[in-house]
């Protein structure tokens, strides 16, 4: 799990894929936070991403950094606890201009049943689960 956190943190931007009906949707994200032994991302409940994940929690994250790329296939599960939202916003204080842990919009989701693949040109893929 730490390897995924470190990779996504270093990459700074990753792409989150969800589905809307039968249509794939991909968009850039930048939040990754470790809280109570789980990896979390953040979005707003009013965004299409939130609605897509409520309908189907299966997602995939992909990022490229320093000649390697990572793919994380997982379920994203909402954690509606104040402490989880606060931890994310404390880790990303720049988000506080748009979000607050008490605003009813801030949503944090943790990765569950993650299958990870890290690849690079000319390198054997590394795969693991958490």
mmCIF file of N, CA and C in Angstrom:
data_model
loop_
_atom_site.group_PDB
_atom_site.id
_atom_site.type_symbol
_atom_site.label_atom_id
_atom_site.label_comp_id
_atom_site.label_asym_id
_atom_site.label_seq_id
_atom_site.Cartn_x
_atom_site.Cartn_y
_atom_site.Cartn_z
ATOM 1 N N UNK A 1 0.817 -1.192 0.000
ATOM 2 C CA UNK A 1 0.000 0.000 0.000
ATOM 3 C C UNK A 1 0.869 1.267 0.000
ATOM 4 N N UNK A 2 1.946 1.243 0.764
ATOM 5 C CA UNK A 2 2.833 2.410 0.819
ATOM 6 C C UNK A 2 3.427 2.710 -0.550
ATOM 7 N N UNK A 3 3.727 1.657 -1.298
ATOM 8 C CA UNK A 3 4.297 1.867 -2.631
ATOM 9 C C UNK A 3 3.311 2.601 -3.539
ATOM 10 N N UNK A 4 2.033 2.281 -3.443
ATOM 11 C CA UNK A 4 0.998 2.971 -4.220
ATOM 12 C C UNK A 4 0.904 4.423 -3.774
ATOM 13 N N UNK A 5 0.856 4.644 -2.479
ATOM 14 C CA UNK A 5 0.795 6.010 -1.945
ATOM 15 C C UNK A 5 1.978 6.829 -2.457
ATOM 16 N N UNK A 6 3.177 6.292 -2.302
ATOM 17 C CA UNK A 6 4.387 7.020 -2.717
ATOM 18 C C UNK A 6 4.367 7.322 -4.211
ATOM 19 N N UNK A 7 3.960 6.358 -5.025
ATOM 20 C CA UNK A 7 3.924 6.555 -6.476
ATOM 21 C C UNK A 7 2.940 7.660 -6.836
ATOM 22 N N UNK A 8 1.718 7.587 -6.313
ATOM 23 C CA UNK A 8 0.696 8.584 -6.660
ATOM 24 C C UNK A 8 1.052 9.963 -6.120
ATOM 25 N N UNK A 9 1.661 10.016 -4.960
ATOM 26 C CA UNK A 9 2.084 11.297 -4.391
ATOM 27 C C UNK A 9 3.163 11.926 -5.278
ATOM 28 N N UNK A 10 4.131 11.114 -5.705
ATOM 29 C CA UNK A 10 5.222 11.617 -6.548
ATOM 30 C C UNK A 10 4.702 12.030 -7.927
ATOM 31 N N UNK A 11 3.754 11.271 -8.464
ATOM 32 C CA UNK A 11 3.196 11.591 -9.784
ATOM 33 C C UNK A 11 2.415 12.902 -9.750
ATOM 34 N N UNK A 12 1.838 13.215 -8.607
ATOM 35 C CA UNK A 12 1.086 14.456 -8.388
ATOM 36 C C UNK A 12 -0.295 14.450 -9.045
ATOM 37 N N UNK A 13 -0.405 13.871 -10.237
ATOM 38 C CA UNK A 13 -1.693 13.762 -10.929
ATOM 39 C C UNK A 13 -1.868 12.311 -11.357
ATOM 40 N N UNK A 14 -3.060 11.789 -11.129
ATOM 41 C CA UNK A 14 -3.406 10.470 -11.620
ATOM 42 C C UNK A 14 -4.764 10.582 -12.296
ATOM 43 N N UNK A 15 -5.127 9.542 -13.018
ATOM 44 C CA UNK A 15 -6.400 9.546 -13.743
ATOM 45 C C UNK A 15 -7.303 8.474 -13.156
ATOM 46 N N UNK A 16 -8.511 8.888 -12.823
ATOM 47 C CA UNK A 16 -9.498 7.997 -12.236
ATOM 48 C C UNK A 16 -10.539 7.643 -13.283
ATOM 49 N N UNK A 17 -10.728 6.349 -13.504
ATOM 50 C CA UNK A 17 -11.739 5.873 -14.446
ATOM 51 C C UNK A 17 -12.902 5.267 -13.667
ATOM 52 N N UNK A 18 -14.108 5.686 -14.052
ATOM 53 C CA UNK A 18 -15.346 5.143 -13.502
ATOM 54 C C UNK A 18 -16.227 4.794 -14.691
ATOM 55 N N UNK A 19 -17.416 4.284 -14.409
ATOM 56 C CA UNK A 19 -18.367 4.039 -15.491
ATOM 57 C C UNK A 19 -19.683 4.742 -15.174
ATOM 58 N N UNK A 20 -20.316 5.191 -16.251
ATOM 59 C CA UNK A 20 -21.636 5.812 -16.161
ATOM 60 C C UNK A 20 -22.526 5.032 -17.118
ATOM 61 N N UNK A 21 -23.304 4.103 -16.544
ATOM 62 C CA UNK A 21 -24.025 3.171 -17.411
ATOM 63 C C UNK A 21 -23.021 2.259 -18.070
ATOM 64 N N UNK A 22 -22.926 2.350 -19.393
ATOM 65 C CA UNK A 22 -21.934 1.568 -20.130
ATOM 66 C C UNK A 22 -20.805 2.434 -20.680
ATOM 67 N N UNK A 23 -20.776 3.692 -20.284
ATOM 68 C CA UNK A 23 -19.802 4.638 -20.825
ATOM 69 C C UNK A 23 -18.664 4.866 -19.819
ATOM 70 N N UNK A 24 -17.413 4.639 -20.224
ATOM 71 C CA UNK A 24 -16.295 4.929 -19.328
ATOM 72 C C UNK A 24 -16.097 6.436 -19.183
ATOM 73 N N UNK A 25 -15.705 6.866 -18.003
ATOM 74 C CA UNK A 25 -15.411 8.269 -17.725
ATOM 75 C C UNK A 25 -14.048 8.333 -17.034
ATOM 76 N N UNK A 26 -13.183 9.207 -17.526
ATOM 77 C CA UNK A 26 -11.844 9.361 -16.964
ATOM 78 C C UNK A 26 -11.596 10.837 -16.718
ATOM 79 N N UNK A 27 -11.003 11.133 -15.563
ATOM 80 C CA UNK A 27 -10.662 12.520 -15.252
ATOM 81 C C UNK A 27 -9.438 12.568 -14.349
ATOM 82 N N UNK A 28 -8.703 13.716 -14.365
ATOM 83 C CA UNK A 28 -7.523 13.841 -13.506
ATOM 84 C C UNK A 28 -7.917 14.106 -12.054
ATOM 85 N N UNK A 29 -7.145 13.534 -11.158
ATOM 86 C CA UNK A 29 -7.279 13.745 -9.712
ATOM 87 C C UNK A 29 -5.903 14.028 -9.146
ATOM 88 N N UNK A 30 -5.852 14.519 -7.937
ATOM 89 C CA UNK A 30 -4.561 14.795 -7.324
ATOM 90 C C UNK A 30 -4.480 14.481 -5.842
ATOM 91 N N UNK A 31 -5.559 13.980 -5.240
ATOM 92 C CA UNK A 31 -5.532 13.702 -3.808
ATOM 93 C C UNK A 31 -5.281 12.229 -3.539
ATOM 94 N N UNK A 32 -4.374 11.967 -2.619
ATOM 95 C CA UNK A 32 -4.144 10.620 -2.104
ATOM 96 C C UNK A 32 -3.743 10.790 -0.639
ATOM 97 N N UNK A 33 -4.414 10.072 0.223
ATOM 98 C CA UNK A 33 -4.148 10.222 1.649
ATOM 99 C C UNK A 33 -4.220 8.863 2.319
ATOM 100 N N UNK A 34 -3.307 8.635 3.252
ATOM 101 C CA UNK A 34 -3.348 7.420 4.069
ATOM 102 C C UNK A 34 -3.994 7.797 5.389
ATOM 103 N N UNK A 35 -5.023 7.045 5.784
ATOM 104 C CA UNK A 35 -5.716 7.282 7.043
ATOM 105 C C UNK A 35 -6.143 5.936 7.604
ATOM 106 N N UNK A 36 -5.740 5.672 8.820
ATOM 107 C CA UNK A 36 -6.085 4.438 9.524
ATOM 108 C C UNK A 36 -5.804 3.185 8.685
ATOM 109 N N UNK A 37 -4.657 3.188 8.006
ATOM 110 C CA UNK A 37 -4.226 2.011 7.268
ATOM 111 C C UNK A 37 -4.905 1.785 5.933
ATOM 112 N N UNK A 38 -5.582 2.827 5.416
ATOM 113 C CA UNK A 38 -6.242 2.716 4.119
ATOM 114 C C UNK A 38 -5.845 3.907 3.261
ATOM 115 N N UNK A 39 -5.909 3.723 1.927
ATOM 116 C CA UNK A 39 -5.643 4.817 0.997
ATOM 117 C C UNK A 39 -6.959 5.440 0.569
ATOM 118 N N UNK A 40 -7.003 6.769 0.615
ATOM 119 C CA UNK A 40 -8.214 7.533 0.331
ATOM 120 C C UNK A 40 -8.001 8.516 -0.819
ATOM 121 N N UNK A 41 -9.085 8.774 -1.536
ATOM 122 C CA UNK A 41 -9.148 9.879 -2.484
ATOM 123 C C UNK A 41 -10.291 10.782 -2.057
ATOM 124 N N UNK A 42 -10.444 11.919 -2.712
ATOM 125 C CA UNK A 42 -11.471 12.890 -2.330
ATOM 126 C C UNK A 42 -12.180 13.422 -3.556
ATOM 127 N N UNK A 43 -13.479 13.654 -3.415
ATOM 128 C CA UNK A 43 -14.275 14.311 -4.446
ATOM 129 C C UNK A 43 -15.407 15.058 -3.761
ATOM 130 N N UNK A 44 -16.280 15.659 -4.546
ATOM 131 C CA UNK A 44 -17.461 16.326 -4.010
ATOM 132 C C UNK A 44 -18.696 15.495 -4.311
ATOM 133 N N UNK A 45 -19.611 15.445 -3.377
ATOM 134 C CA UNK A 45 -20.832 14.648 -3.558
ATOM 135 C C UNK A 45 -21.702 15.159 -4.701
ATOM 136 N N UNK A 46 -21.527 16.429 -5.095
ATOM 137 C CA UNK A 46 -22.331 16.985 -6.180
ATOM 138 C C UNK A 46 -21.746 16.659 -7.552
ATOM 139 N N UNK A 47 -20.562 16.082 -7.596
ATOM 140 C CA UNK A 47 -19.890 15.803 -8.867
ATOM 141 C C UNK A 47 -20.364 14.477 -9.474
ATOM 142 N N UNK A 48 -20.313 14.379 -10.805
ATOM 143 C CA UNK A 48 -20.678 13.115 -11.463
ATOM 144 C C UNK A 48 -19.878 11.917 -10.945
ATOM 145 N N UNK A 49 -18.612 12.126 -10.590
ATOM 146 C CA UNK A 49 -17.777 11.044 -10.071
ATOM 147 C C UNK A 49 -18.449 10.362 -8.881
ATOM 148 N N UNK A 50 -18.967 11.154 -7.964
ATOM 149 C CA UNK A 50 -19.625 10.617 -6.774
ATOM 150 C C UNK A 50 -20.837 9.772 -7.143
ATOM 151 N N UNK A 51 -21.629 10.280 -8.050
ATOM 152 C CA UNK A 51 -22.835 9.561 -8.477
ATOM 153 C C UNK A 51 -22.469 8.267 -9.212
ATOM 154 N N UNK A 52 -21.427 8.313 -10.039
ATOM 155 C CA UNK A 52 -20.989 7.119 -10.760
ATOM 156 C C UNK A 52 -20.507 6.047 -9.790
ATOM 157 N N UNK A 53 -19.736 6.450 -8.781
ATOM 158 C CA UNK A 53 -19.222 5.483 -7.815
ATOM 159 C C UNK A 53 -20.321 4.941 -6.906
ATOM 160 N N UNK A 54 -21.359 5.734 -6.666
ATOM 161 C CA UNK A 54 -22.494 5.243 -5.876
ATOM 162 C C UNK A 54 -23.220 4.138 -6.645
ATOM 163 N N UNK A 55 -23.279 4.261 -7.967
ATOM 164 C CA UNK A 55 -23.938 3.254 -8.799
ATOM 165 C C UNK A 55 -23.064 2.023 -9.023
ATOM 166 N N UNK A 56 -21.763 2.259 -9.137
ATOM 167 C CA UNK A 56 -20.820 1.167 -9.381
ATOM 168 C C UNK A 56 -19.478 1.565 -8.770
ATOM 169 N N UNK A 57 -19.105 0.985 -7.632
ATOM 170 C CA UNK A 57 -17.880 1.403 -6.937
ATOM 171 C C UNK A 57 -16.581 0.923 -7.581
ATOM 172 N N UNK A 58 -16.673 0.146 -8.661
ATOM 173 C CA UNK A 58 -15.448 -0.318 -9.317
ATOM 174 C C UNK A 58 -14.803 0.834 -10.076
ATOM 175 N N UNK A 59 -13.493 0.965 -9.894
ATOM 176 C CA UNK A 59 -12.764 2.067 -10.512
ATOM 177 C C UNK A 59 -11.348 1.604 -10.840
ATOM 178 N N UNK A 60 -10.676 2.402 -11.648
ATOM 179 C CA UNK A 60 -9.269 2.159 -11.912
ATOM 180 C C UNK A 60 -8.544 3.494 -11.903
ATOM 181 N N UNK A 61 -7.373 3.470 -11.304
ATOM 182 C CA UNK A 61 -6.509 4.647 -11.218
ATOM 183 C C UNK A 61 -5.263 4.347 -12.034
ATOM 184 N N UNK A 62 -4.795 5.353 -12.783
ATOM 185 C CA UNK A 62 -3.595 5.186 -13.594
ATOM 186 C C UNK A 62 -2.756 6.458 -13.499
ATOM 187 N N UNK A 63 -1.443 6.287 -13.365
ATOM 188 C CA UNK A 63 -0.531 7.438 -13.331
ATOM 189 C C UNK A 63 0.782 7.039 -13.987
ATOM 190 N N UNK A 64 1.510 8.045 -14.454
ATOM 191 C CA UNK A 64 2.811 7.860 -15.087
ATOM 192 C C UNK A 64 3.803 8.772 -14.394
ATOM 193 N N UNK A 65 4.961 8.234 -14.031
ATOM 194 C CA UNK A 65 5.980 9.047 -13.361
ATOM 195 C C UNK A 65 7.347 8.410 -13.559
ATOM 196 N N UNK A 66 8.295 9.204 -14.001
ATOM 197 C CA UNK A 66 9.697 8.782 -14.129
ATOM 198 C C UNK A 66 9.857 7.459 -14.889
ATOM 199 N N UNK A 67 9.147 7.338 -16.010
ATOM 200 C CA UNK A 67 9.306 6.180 -16.875
ATOM 201 C C UNK A 67 8.539 4.934 -16.462
ATOM 202 N N UNK A 68 7.747 5.032 -15.407
ATOM 203 C CA UNK A 68 6.923 3.908 -14.978
ATOM 204 C C UNK A 68 5.470 4.337 -14.895
ATOM 205 N N UNK A 69 4.567 3.368 -14.987
ATOM 206 C CA UNK A 69 3.165 3.677 -14.793
ATOM 207 C C UNK A 69 2.563 2.673 -13.826
ATOM 208 N N UNK A 70 1.527 3.130 -13.157
ATOM 209 C CA UNK A 70 0.828 2.314 -12.180
ATOM 210 C C UNK A 70 -0.636 2.231 -12.575
ATOM 211 N N UNK A 71 -1.212 1.066 -12.340
ATOM 212 C CA UNK A 71 -2.653 0.877 -12.509
ATOM 213 C C UNK A 71 -3.165 0.235 -11.229
ATOM 214 N N UNK A 72 -4.197 0.813 -10.666
ATOM 215 C CA UNK A 72 -4.811 0.295 -9.450
ATOM 216 C C UNK A 72 -6.283 0.046 -9.746
ATOM 217 N N UNK A 73 -6.664 -1.208 -9.860
ATOM 218 C CA UNK A 73 -8.071 -1.570 -10.015
ATOM 219 C C UNK A 73 -8.605 -1.841 -8.618
ATOM 220 N N UNK A 74 -9.723 -1.210 -8.265
ATOM 221 C CA UNK A 74 -10.224 -1.332 -6.899
ATOM 222 C C UNK A 74 -11.700 -0.962 -6.826
ATOM 223 N N UNK A 75 -12.244 -1.138 -5.655
ATOM 224 C CA UNK A 75 -13.540 -0.566 -5.326
ATOM 225 C C UNK A 75 -13.257 0.661 -4.478
ATOM 226 N N UNK A 76 -14.013 1.716 -4.689
ATOM 227 C CA UNK A 76 -13.876 2.921 -3.874
ATOM 228 C C UNK A 76 -15.096 3.012 -2.969
ATOM 229 N N UNK A 77 -14.837 2.960 -1.664
ATOM 230 C CA UNK A 77 -15.889 2.888 -0.659
ATOM 231 C C UNK A 77 -15.922 4.188 0.142
ATOM 232 N N UNK A 78 -17.090 4.794 0.240
ATOM 233 C CA UNK A 78 -17.218 6.051 0.987
ATOM 234 C C UNK A 78 -16.997 5.814 2.476
ATOM 235 N N UNK A 79 -16.265 6.726 3.085
ATOM 236 C CA UNK A 79 -16.113 6.790 4.543
ATOM 237 C C UNK A 79 -16.668 8.139 4.958
ATOM 238 N N UNK A 80 -17.843 8.144 5.540
ATOM 239 C CA UNK A 80 -18.533 9.401 5.844
ATOM 240 C C UNK A 80 -18.200 9.948 7.226
ATOM 241 N N UNK A 81 -17.157 9.440 7.838
ATOM 242 C CA UNK A 81 -16.783 9.949 9.163
ATOM 243 C C UNK A 81 -16.092 11.307 9.046
ATOM 244 N N UNK A 82 -16.391 12.152 9.986
ATOM 245 C CA UNK A 82 -15.772 13.477 10.090
ATOM 246 C C UNK A 82 -14.250 13.352 10.092
ATOM 247 N N UNK A 83 -13.724 12.408 10.867
ATOM 248 C CA UNK A 83 -12.275 12.251 11.014
ATOM 249 C C UNK A 83 -11.598 11.934 9.683
ATOM 250 N N UNK A 84 -12.236 11.130 8.866
ATOM 251 C CA UNK A 84 -11.662 10.782 7.561
ATOM 252 C C UNK A 84 -11.646 12.002 6.642
ATOM 253 N N UNK A 85 -12.743 12.762 6.637
ATOM 254 C CA UNK A 85 -12.788 13.980 5.807
ATOM 255 C C UNK A 85 -11.769 15.002 6.294
ATOM 256 N N UNK A 86 -11.671 15.177 7.602
ATOM 257 C CA UNK A 86 -10.725 16.147 8.172
ATOM 258 C C UNK A 86 -9.289 15.759 7.848
ATOM 259 N N UNK A 87 -8.972 14.464 7.937
ATOM 260 C CA UNK A 87 -7.624 14.006 7.621
ATOM 261 C C UNK A 87 -7.244 14.366 6.188
ATOM 262 N N UNK A 88 -8.168 14.162 5.257
ATOM 263 C CA UNK A 88 -7.901 14.498 3.860
ATOM 264 C C UNK A 88 -7.672 15.996 3.696
ATOM 265 N N UNK A 89 -8.554 16.793 4.259
ATOM 266 C CA UNK A 89 -8.431 18.246 4.084
ATOM 267 C C UNK A 89 -7.222 18.801 4.819
ATOM 268 N N UNK A 90 -6.828 18.182 5.920
ATOM 269 C CA UNK A 90 -5.591 18.593 6.591
ATOM 270 C C UNK A 90 -4.379 18.272 5.727
ATOM 271 N N UNK A 91 -4.451 17.162 4.973
ATOM 272 C CA UNK A 91 -3.344 16.777 4.083
ATOM 273 C C UNK A 91 -3.285 17.664 2.841
ATOM 274 N N UNK A 92 -4.438 18.260 2.464
ATOM 275 C CA UNK A 92 -4.519 19.122 1.285
ATOM 276 C C UNK A 92 -5.210 20.432 1.666
ATOM 277 N N UNK A 93 -4.524 21.284 2.423
ATOM 278 C CA UNK A 93 -5.157 22.524 2.901
ATOM 279 C C UNK A 93 -5.619 23.450 1.774
ATOM 280 N N UNK A 94 -5.037 23.320 0.587
ATOM 281 C CA UNK A 94 -5.478 24.147 -0.542
ATOM 282 C C UNK A 94 -6.921 23.844 -0.937
ATOM 283 N N UNK A 95 -7.429 22.662 -0.597
ATOM 284 C CA UNK A 95 -8.821 22.309 -0.906
ATOM 285 C C UNK A 95 -9.813 23.025 -0.004
ATOM 286 N N UNK A 96 -9.329 23.575 1.104
ATOM 287 C CA UNK A 96 -10.232 24.216 2.060
ATOM 288 C C UNK A 96 -10.917 25.455 1.488
ATOM 289 N N UNK A 97 -10.430 25.984 0.387
ATOM 290 C CA UNK A 97 -11.126 27.113 -0.243
ATOM 291 C C UNK A 97 -12.400 26.645 -0.946
ATOM 292 N N UNK A 98 -12.502 25.321 -1.201
ATOM 293 C CA UNK A 98 -13.676 24.763 -1.886
ATOM 294 C C UNK A 98 -14.459 23.776 -1.028
ATOM 295 N N UNK A 99 -13.789 23.172 -0.033
ATOM 296 C CA UNK A 99 -14.397 22.100 0.750
ATOM 297 C C UNK A 99 -14.190 22.342 2.239
ATOM 298 N N UNK A 100 -15.074 21.746 3.018
ATOM 299 C CA UNK A 100 -14.968 21.751 4.471
ATOM 300 C C UNK A 100 -15.495 20.406 4.958
ATOM 301 N N UNK A 101 -14.915 19.883 6.019
ATOM 302 C CA UNK A 101 -15.343 18.563 6.490
ATOM 303 C C UNK A 101 -16.802 18.533 6.956
ATOM 304 N N UNK A 102 -17.393 19.692 7.184
ATOM 305 C CA UNK A 102 -18.788 19.775 7.635
ATOM 306 C C UNK A 102 -19.739 20.313 6.568
ATOM 307 N N UNK A 103 -19.305 20.429 5.324
ATOM 308 C CA UNK A 103 -20.133 21.093 4.310
ATOM 309 C C UNK A 103 -21.207 20.214 3.677
ATOM 310 N N UNK A 104 -21.199 18.911 3.964
ATOM 311 C CA UNK A 104 -22.177 18.010 3.362
ATOM 312 C C UNK A 104 -21.838 17.638 1.927
ATOM 313 N N UNK A 105 -20.767 18.184 1.401
ATOM 314 C CA UNK A 105 -20.348 17.915 0.024
ATOM 315 C C UNK A 105 -19.049 17.110 -0.031
ATOM 316 N N UNK A 106 -18.137 17.354 0.895
ATOM 317 C CA UNK A 106 -16.846 16.682 0.884
ATOM 318 C C UNK A 106 -17.036 15.180 1.056
ATOM 319 N N UNK A 107 -16.460 14.431 0.124
ATOM 320 C CA UNK A 107 -16.576 12.979 0.161
ATOM 321 C C UNK A 107 -15.193 12.366 0.063
ATOM 322 N N UNK A 108 -14.900 11.437 0.956
ATOM 323 C CA UNK A 108 -13.655 10.682 0.873
ATOM 324 C C UNK A 108 -14.007 9.216 0.699
ATOM 325 N N UNK A 109 -13.199 8.547 -0.117
ATOM 326 C CA UNK A 109 -13.433 7.144 -0.440
ATOM 327 C C UNK A 109 -12.119 6.391 -0.309
ATOM 328 N N UNK A 110 -12.175 5.198 0.265
ATOM 329 C CA UNK A 110 -10.958 4.409 0.401
ATOM 330 C C UNK A 110 -10.946 3.255 -0.597
ATOM 331 N N UNK A 111 -9.732 2.821 -0.921
ATOM 332 C CA UNK A 111 -9.539 1.734 -1.872
ATOM 333 C C UNK A 111 -9.718 0.398 -1.162
ATOM 334 N N UNK A 112 -10.520 -0.461 -1.770
ATOM 335 C CA UNK A 112 -10.785 -1.788 -1.225
ATOM 336 C C UNK A 112 -10.540 -2.812 -2.332
ATOM 337 N N UNK A 113 -10.022 -3.975 -1.959
ATOM 338 C CA UNK A 113 -9.759 -5.058 -2.917
ATOM 339 C C UNK A 113 -8.909 -4.566 -4.092
ATOM 340 N N UNK A 114 -7.846 -3.857 -3.785
ATOM 341 C CA UNK A 114 -7.000 -3.262 -4.826
ATOM 342 C C UNK A 114 -6.065 -4.302 -5.444
ATOM 343 N N UNK A 115 -6.000 -4.266 -6.769
ATOM 344 C CA UNK A 115 -5.051 -5.061 -7.543
ATOM 345 C C UNK A 115 -4.167 -4.053 -8.280
ATOM 346 N N UNK A 116 -2.870 -4.123 -8.018
ATOM 347 C CA UNK A 116 -1.929 -3.105 -8.487
ATOM 348 C C UNK A 116 -0.952 -3.719 -9.482
ATOM 349 N N UNK A 117 -0.659 -2.945 -10.521
ATOM 350 C CA UNK A 117 0.370 -3.318 -11.481
ATOM 351 C C UNK A 117 1.251 -2.093 -11.725
ATOM 352 N N UNK A 118 2.552 -2.269 -11.549
ATOM 353 C CA UNK A 118 3.515 -1.207 -11.832
ATOM 354 C C UNK A 118 4.405 -1.709 -12.960
ATOM 355 N N UNK A 119 4.461 -0.940 -14.034
ATOM 356 C CA UNK A 119 5.191 -1.345 -15.238
ATOM 357 C C UNK A 119 6.140 -0.235 -15.676
ATOM 358 N N UNK A 120 7.123 -0.627 -16.470
ATOM 359 C CA UNK A 120 8.032 0.320 -17.082
ATOM 360 C C UNK A 120 8.596 -0.308 -18.342
ATOM 361 N N UNK A 121 8.990 0.519 -19.284
ATOM 362 C CA UNK A 121 9.555 -0.004 -20.518
ATOM 363 C C UNK A 121 10.798 -0.826 -20.207
ATOM 364 N N UNK A 122 10.829 -2.055 -20.699
ATOM 365 C CA UNK A 122 11.978 -2.914 -20.492
ATOM 366 C C UNK A 122 12.071 -3.511 -19.101
ATOM 367 N N UNK A 123 11.039 -3.337 -18.286
ATOM 368 C CA UNK A 123 11.049 -3.882 -16.926
ATOM 369 C C UNK A 123 9.906 -4.878 -16.780
ATOM 370 N N UNK A 124 10.136 -5.893 -15.976
ATOM 371 C CA UNK A 124 9.068 -6.849 -15.686
ATOM 372 C C UNK A 124 8.021 -6.169 -14.808
ATOM 373 N N UNK A 125 6.747 -6.376 -15.074
ATOM 374 C CA UNK A 125 5.707 -5.770 -14.241
ATOM 375 C C UNK A 125 5.759 -6.310 -12.811
ATOM 376 N N UNK A 126 5.427 -5.446 -11.882
ATOM 377 C CA UNK A 126 5.305 -5.821 -10.476
ATOM 378 C C UNK A 126 3.829 -5.767 -10.159
ATOM 379 N N UNK A 127 3.274 -6.845 -9.633
ATOM 380 C CA UNK A 127 1.855 -6.850 -9.297
ATOM 381 C C UNK A 127 1.692 -7.284 -7.839
ATOM 382 N N UNK A 128 0.683 -6.709 -7.194
ATOM 383 C CA UNK A 128 0.366 -7.068 -5.823
ATOM 384 C C UNK A 128 -1.035 -6.608 -5.505
ATOM 385 N N UNK A 129 -1.522 -7.036 -4.368
ATOM 386 C CA UNK A 129 -2.879 -6.680 -3.923
ATOM 387 C C UNK A 129 -2.823 -6.119 -2.509
ATOM 388 N N UNK A 130 -3.814 -5.317 -2.193
ATOM 389 C CA UNK A 130 -4.007 -4.893 -0.794
ATOM 390 C C UNK A 130 -5.458 -4.601 -0.550
#
